[in-house]
XYZ file of C-alpha atoms in Angstrom:
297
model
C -0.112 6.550 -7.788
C 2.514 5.729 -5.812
C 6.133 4.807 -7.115
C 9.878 4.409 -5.882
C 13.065 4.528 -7.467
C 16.511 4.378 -6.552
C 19.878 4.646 -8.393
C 23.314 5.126 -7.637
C 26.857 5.857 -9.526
C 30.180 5.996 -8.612
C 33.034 7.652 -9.958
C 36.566 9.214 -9.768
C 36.569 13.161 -9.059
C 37.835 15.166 -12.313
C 41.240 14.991 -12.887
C 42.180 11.702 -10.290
C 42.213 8.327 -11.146
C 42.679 6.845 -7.822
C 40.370 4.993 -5.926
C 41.272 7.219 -2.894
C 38.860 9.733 -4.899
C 36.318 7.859 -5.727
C 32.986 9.621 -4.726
C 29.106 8.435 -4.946
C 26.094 10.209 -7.170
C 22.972 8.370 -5.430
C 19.501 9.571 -6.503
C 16.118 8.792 -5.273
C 12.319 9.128 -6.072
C 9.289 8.551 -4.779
C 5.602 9.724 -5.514
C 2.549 9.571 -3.346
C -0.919 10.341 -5.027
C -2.747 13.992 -5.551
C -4.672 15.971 -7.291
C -1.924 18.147 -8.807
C 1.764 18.007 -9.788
C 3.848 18.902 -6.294
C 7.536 18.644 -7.051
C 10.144 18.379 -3.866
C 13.838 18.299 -4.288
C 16.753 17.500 -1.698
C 19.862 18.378 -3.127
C 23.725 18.452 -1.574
C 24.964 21.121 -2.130
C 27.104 20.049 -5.387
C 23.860 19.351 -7.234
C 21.948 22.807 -6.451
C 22.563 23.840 -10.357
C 21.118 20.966 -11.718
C 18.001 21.664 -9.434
C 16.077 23.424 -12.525
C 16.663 20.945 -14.634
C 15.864 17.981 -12.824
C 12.419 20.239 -12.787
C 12.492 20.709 -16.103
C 12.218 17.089 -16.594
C 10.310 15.573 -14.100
C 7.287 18.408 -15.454
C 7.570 16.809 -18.633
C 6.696 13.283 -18.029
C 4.640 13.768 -14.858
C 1.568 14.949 -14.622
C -0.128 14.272 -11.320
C 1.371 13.332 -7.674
C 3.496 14.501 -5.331
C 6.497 14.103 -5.792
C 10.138 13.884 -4.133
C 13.736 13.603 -5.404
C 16.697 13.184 -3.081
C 20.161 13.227 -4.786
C 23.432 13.285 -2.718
C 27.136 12.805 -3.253
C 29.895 11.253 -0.527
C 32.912 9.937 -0.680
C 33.440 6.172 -1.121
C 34.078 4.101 2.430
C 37.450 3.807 1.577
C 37.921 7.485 0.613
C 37.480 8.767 4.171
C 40.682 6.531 5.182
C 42.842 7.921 2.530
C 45.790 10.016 4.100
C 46.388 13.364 3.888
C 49.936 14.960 2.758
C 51.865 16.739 5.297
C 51.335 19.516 2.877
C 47.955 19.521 3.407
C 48.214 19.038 6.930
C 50.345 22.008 7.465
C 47.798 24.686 5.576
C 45.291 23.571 7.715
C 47.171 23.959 10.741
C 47.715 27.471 9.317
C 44.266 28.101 8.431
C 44.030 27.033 12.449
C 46.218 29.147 14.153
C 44.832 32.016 11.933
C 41.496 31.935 13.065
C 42.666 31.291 16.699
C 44.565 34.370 16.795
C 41.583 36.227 16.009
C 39.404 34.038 18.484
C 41.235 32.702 20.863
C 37.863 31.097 22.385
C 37.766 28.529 19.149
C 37.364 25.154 19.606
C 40.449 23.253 17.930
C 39.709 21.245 15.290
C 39.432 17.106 15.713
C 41.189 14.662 13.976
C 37.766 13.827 11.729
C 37.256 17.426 11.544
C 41.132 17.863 9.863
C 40.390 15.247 7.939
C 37.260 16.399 6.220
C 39.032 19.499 5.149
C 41.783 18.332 3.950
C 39.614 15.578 1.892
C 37.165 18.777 0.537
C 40.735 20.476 0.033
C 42.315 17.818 -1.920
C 39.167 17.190 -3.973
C 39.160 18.949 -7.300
C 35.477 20.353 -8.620
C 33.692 17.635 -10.415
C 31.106 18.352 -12.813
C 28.404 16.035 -11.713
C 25.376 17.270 -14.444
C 26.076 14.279 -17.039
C 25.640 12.061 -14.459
C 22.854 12.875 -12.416
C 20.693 13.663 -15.266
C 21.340 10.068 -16.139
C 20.733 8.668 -13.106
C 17.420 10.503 -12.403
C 15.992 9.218 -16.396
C 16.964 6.135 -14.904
C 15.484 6.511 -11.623
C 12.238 8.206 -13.755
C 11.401 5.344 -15.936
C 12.283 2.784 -13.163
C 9.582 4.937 -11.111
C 7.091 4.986 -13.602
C 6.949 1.326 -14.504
C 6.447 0.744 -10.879
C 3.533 3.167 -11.311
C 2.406 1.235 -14.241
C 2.037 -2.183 -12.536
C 0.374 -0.586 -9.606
C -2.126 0.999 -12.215
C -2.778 -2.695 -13.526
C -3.643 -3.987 -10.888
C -6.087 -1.532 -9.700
C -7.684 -1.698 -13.060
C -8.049 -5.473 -12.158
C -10.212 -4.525 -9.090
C -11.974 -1.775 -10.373
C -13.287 -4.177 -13.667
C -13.940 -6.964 -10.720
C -16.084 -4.139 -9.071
C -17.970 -2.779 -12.719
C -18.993 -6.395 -12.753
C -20.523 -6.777 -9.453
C -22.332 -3.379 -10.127
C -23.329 -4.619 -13.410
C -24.849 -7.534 -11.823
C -27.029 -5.899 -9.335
C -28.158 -3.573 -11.576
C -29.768 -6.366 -13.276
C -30.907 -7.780 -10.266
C -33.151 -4.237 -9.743
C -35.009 -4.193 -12.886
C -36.994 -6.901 -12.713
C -37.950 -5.885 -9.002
C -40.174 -3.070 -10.254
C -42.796 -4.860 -12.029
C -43.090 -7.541 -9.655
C -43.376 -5.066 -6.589
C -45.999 -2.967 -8.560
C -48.154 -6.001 -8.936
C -47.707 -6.834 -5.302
C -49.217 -3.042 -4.675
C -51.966 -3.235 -6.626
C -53.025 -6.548 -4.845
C -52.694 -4.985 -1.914
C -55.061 -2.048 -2.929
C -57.719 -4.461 -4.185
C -57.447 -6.431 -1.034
C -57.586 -3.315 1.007
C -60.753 -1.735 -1.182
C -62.353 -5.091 -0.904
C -62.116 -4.837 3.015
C -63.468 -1.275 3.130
C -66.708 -2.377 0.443
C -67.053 -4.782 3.335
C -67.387 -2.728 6.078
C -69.611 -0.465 4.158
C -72.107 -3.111 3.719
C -71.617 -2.491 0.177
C -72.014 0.589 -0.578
C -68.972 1.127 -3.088
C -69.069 0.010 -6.821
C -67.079 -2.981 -7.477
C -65.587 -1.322 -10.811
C -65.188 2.243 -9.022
C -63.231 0.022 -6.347
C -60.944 -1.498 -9.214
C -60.430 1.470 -11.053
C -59.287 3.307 -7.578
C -56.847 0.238 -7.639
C -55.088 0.642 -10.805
C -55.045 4.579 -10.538
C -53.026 3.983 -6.904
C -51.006 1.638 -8.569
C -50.043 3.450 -11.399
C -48.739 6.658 -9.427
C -47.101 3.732 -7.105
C -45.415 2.681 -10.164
C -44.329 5.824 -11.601
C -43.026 6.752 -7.606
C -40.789 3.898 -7.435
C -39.879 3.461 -11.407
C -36.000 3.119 -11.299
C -35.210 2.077 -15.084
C -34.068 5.699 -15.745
C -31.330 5.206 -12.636
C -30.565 1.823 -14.149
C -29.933 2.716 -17.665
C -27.794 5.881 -16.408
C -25.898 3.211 -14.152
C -25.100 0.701 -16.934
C -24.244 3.926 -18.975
C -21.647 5.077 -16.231
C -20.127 1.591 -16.050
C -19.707 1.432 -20.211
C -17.802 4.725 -20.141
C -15.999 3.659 -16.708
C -14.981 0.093 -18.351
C -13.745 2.266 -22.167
C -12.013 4.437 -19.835
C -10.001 1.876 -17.619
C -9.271 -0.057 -21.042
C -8.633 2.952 -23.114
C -5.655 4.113 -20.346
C -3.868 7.412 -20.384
C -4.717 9.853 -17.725
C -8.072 9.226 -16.986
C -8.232 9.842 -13.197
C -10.149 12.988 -13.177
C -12.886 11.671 -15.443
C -13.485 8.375 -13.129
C -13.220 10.404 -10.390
C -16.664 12.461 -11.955
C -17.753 9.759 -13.182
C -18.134 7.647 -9.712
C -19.680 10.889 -8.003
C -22.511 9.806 -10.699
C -22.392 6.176 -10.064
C -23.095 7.169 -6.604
C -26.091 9.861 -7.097
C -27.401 7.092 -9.448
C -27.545 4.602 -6.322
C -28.607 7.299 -3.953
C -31.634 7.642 -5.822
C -32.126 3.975 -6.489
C -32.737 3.580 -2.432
C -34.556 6.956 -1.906
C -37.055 5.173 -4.448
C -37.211 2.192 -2.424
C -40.382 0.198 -1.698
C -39.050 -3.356 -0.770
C -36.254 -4.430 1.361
C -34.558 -5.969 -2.110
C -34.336 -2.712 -3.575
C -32.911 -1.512 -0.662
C -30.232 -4.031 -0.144
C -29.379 -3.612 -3.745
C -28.980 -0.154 -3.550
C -26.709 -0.464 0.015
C -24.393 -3.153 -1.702
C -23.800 -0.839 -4.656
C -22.958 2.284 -2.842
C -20.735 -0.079 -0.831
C -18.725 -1.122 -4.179
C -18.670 2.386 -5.549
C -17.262 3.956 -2.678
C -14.378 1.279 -2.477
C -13.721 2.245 -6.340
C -13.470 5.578 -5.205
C -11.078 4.858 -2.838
C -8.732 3.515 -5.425
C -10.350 5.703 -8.112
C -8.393 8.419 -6.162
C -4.887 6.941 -6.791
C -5.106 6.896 -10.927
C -3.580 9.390 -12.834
């Protein structure tokens, strides 16, 4: 399912209590839906060492989706207008003149450029683990109740779609009986014609007997009550299942493959434009479910 996240903090670097060194820990993280756990992380560079275990716990409370962190550290806005010392200043002018000596070709540095280094000079190492592990639990369980509300309200649909299967399955049974006796009419009326144009000639209770025999295979050719009962069946597990939560995604996910072979059949067995109807409006629900079906964990 899908899910977003994101979290920030901001702090002074080790060791300074200014403002002037006040730098930003922001974290995001998002997840798109599929079939398997596929973990991406975008780290700055001061974060690389907590990359395995950010894994570590993003494998333990996710199971499915893929999946992408981004975590990042700047400076505040103010931080990038804070002034160097002339001491500073000077090594890098140093540093400069050292490298030019050596390359004479070398670009001198810009006044941003001078600035950065002196800022990544002046800036003592921070240990930022405490915090982003923090910030991404944070970021985790505001990510997975966004998950969770998306979840409910496909549940909502997919019950709002059980019950229109539910109903047309109902609508079906009946059908069978009532189109058998329409058959056997049929044969009697077609029988009757033929004694007629044999003058005749064929047995009024051979004729009848011919009738019910055709009628009966008819019947057993179009019986669907074994599809419906399987239906209903797939719908009472599909309904536990939705109510029941957890990860159930694979097991609706098999589970509508049957709904659909069940309705597949239901129209290959198809004598009467009802049946047929029914069994087009049910494949059209079940592949919608599917659809969402897809995005459950």
């Amino acid at each position: 399912m899908t899910g977003y996240a994101s979290v920030q903090f901001t702090g002074a670097a080790a060791g300074e209590g200014g403002p002037g060194n006040a730098r930003r820990l922001g974290l995001e993280i998002r997840s798109v839906n599929s079939r398997f756990l596929d973990l991406s992380l975008r780290l700055s560079d001061e974060l690389r060492a907590q990359e395995p275990a950010l894994r570590a716990l993003l494998t333990q409370q996710l199971k499915r989706g893929k999946v992408e962190l981004r975590a990042f550290v700047d400076s505040a806005e103010f931080a990038a207008l804070a002034e160097p010392t002339p001491r500073l200043l000077q090594r890098v002018g140093t540093v400069q003149d050292t490298v030019r000596s050596w390359l004479p070709d070398a670009a001198p540095l810009s006044v941003a450029e001078a600035l950065r280094l002196c800022a990544n000079a002046g800036a003592p190492e921070q240990d930022w683990s405490g915090p982003t592990m923090d910030l991404a639990q944070r970021a985790l369980a505001d990510m997975v109740a966004a998950r969770e509300r998306e979840g409910e309200r496909l549940v909502a649909m997919l019950l709002d779609r059980l019950k229109q299967l539910r109903a047309l399955a109902e609508q079906a049974g009946p059908l069978v009986p009532r189109l058998v006796e329409q058959q056997r009419q049929r044969f009697m009326e077609r029988w009757k014609e033929a004694m007629q144009l044999a003058e005749g000639a064929a047995v009024p209770e051979a004729a009848q007997d011919r009738a019910l025999t055709e009628a009966t295979a008819f019947a057993i050719r179009i019986d669907v009550a074994e599809e419906v009962t399987r239906l209903q069946s797939h719908l009472d597990e599909i309904q536990r299942l939705l109510k029941k939560g957890g990860e159930v995604g694979k097991r609706l996910d098999f589970l509508i493959q049957e709904l659909h072979r069940e309705a597949n059949t239901l129209g290959s067995k198809s004598a009467a434009m009802e049946l047929t109807r029914i069994s087009v409006d049910m494949k059209v629900l079940i592949e919608q479910m599917r659809e969402q079906v897809q995005n459950i964990e």
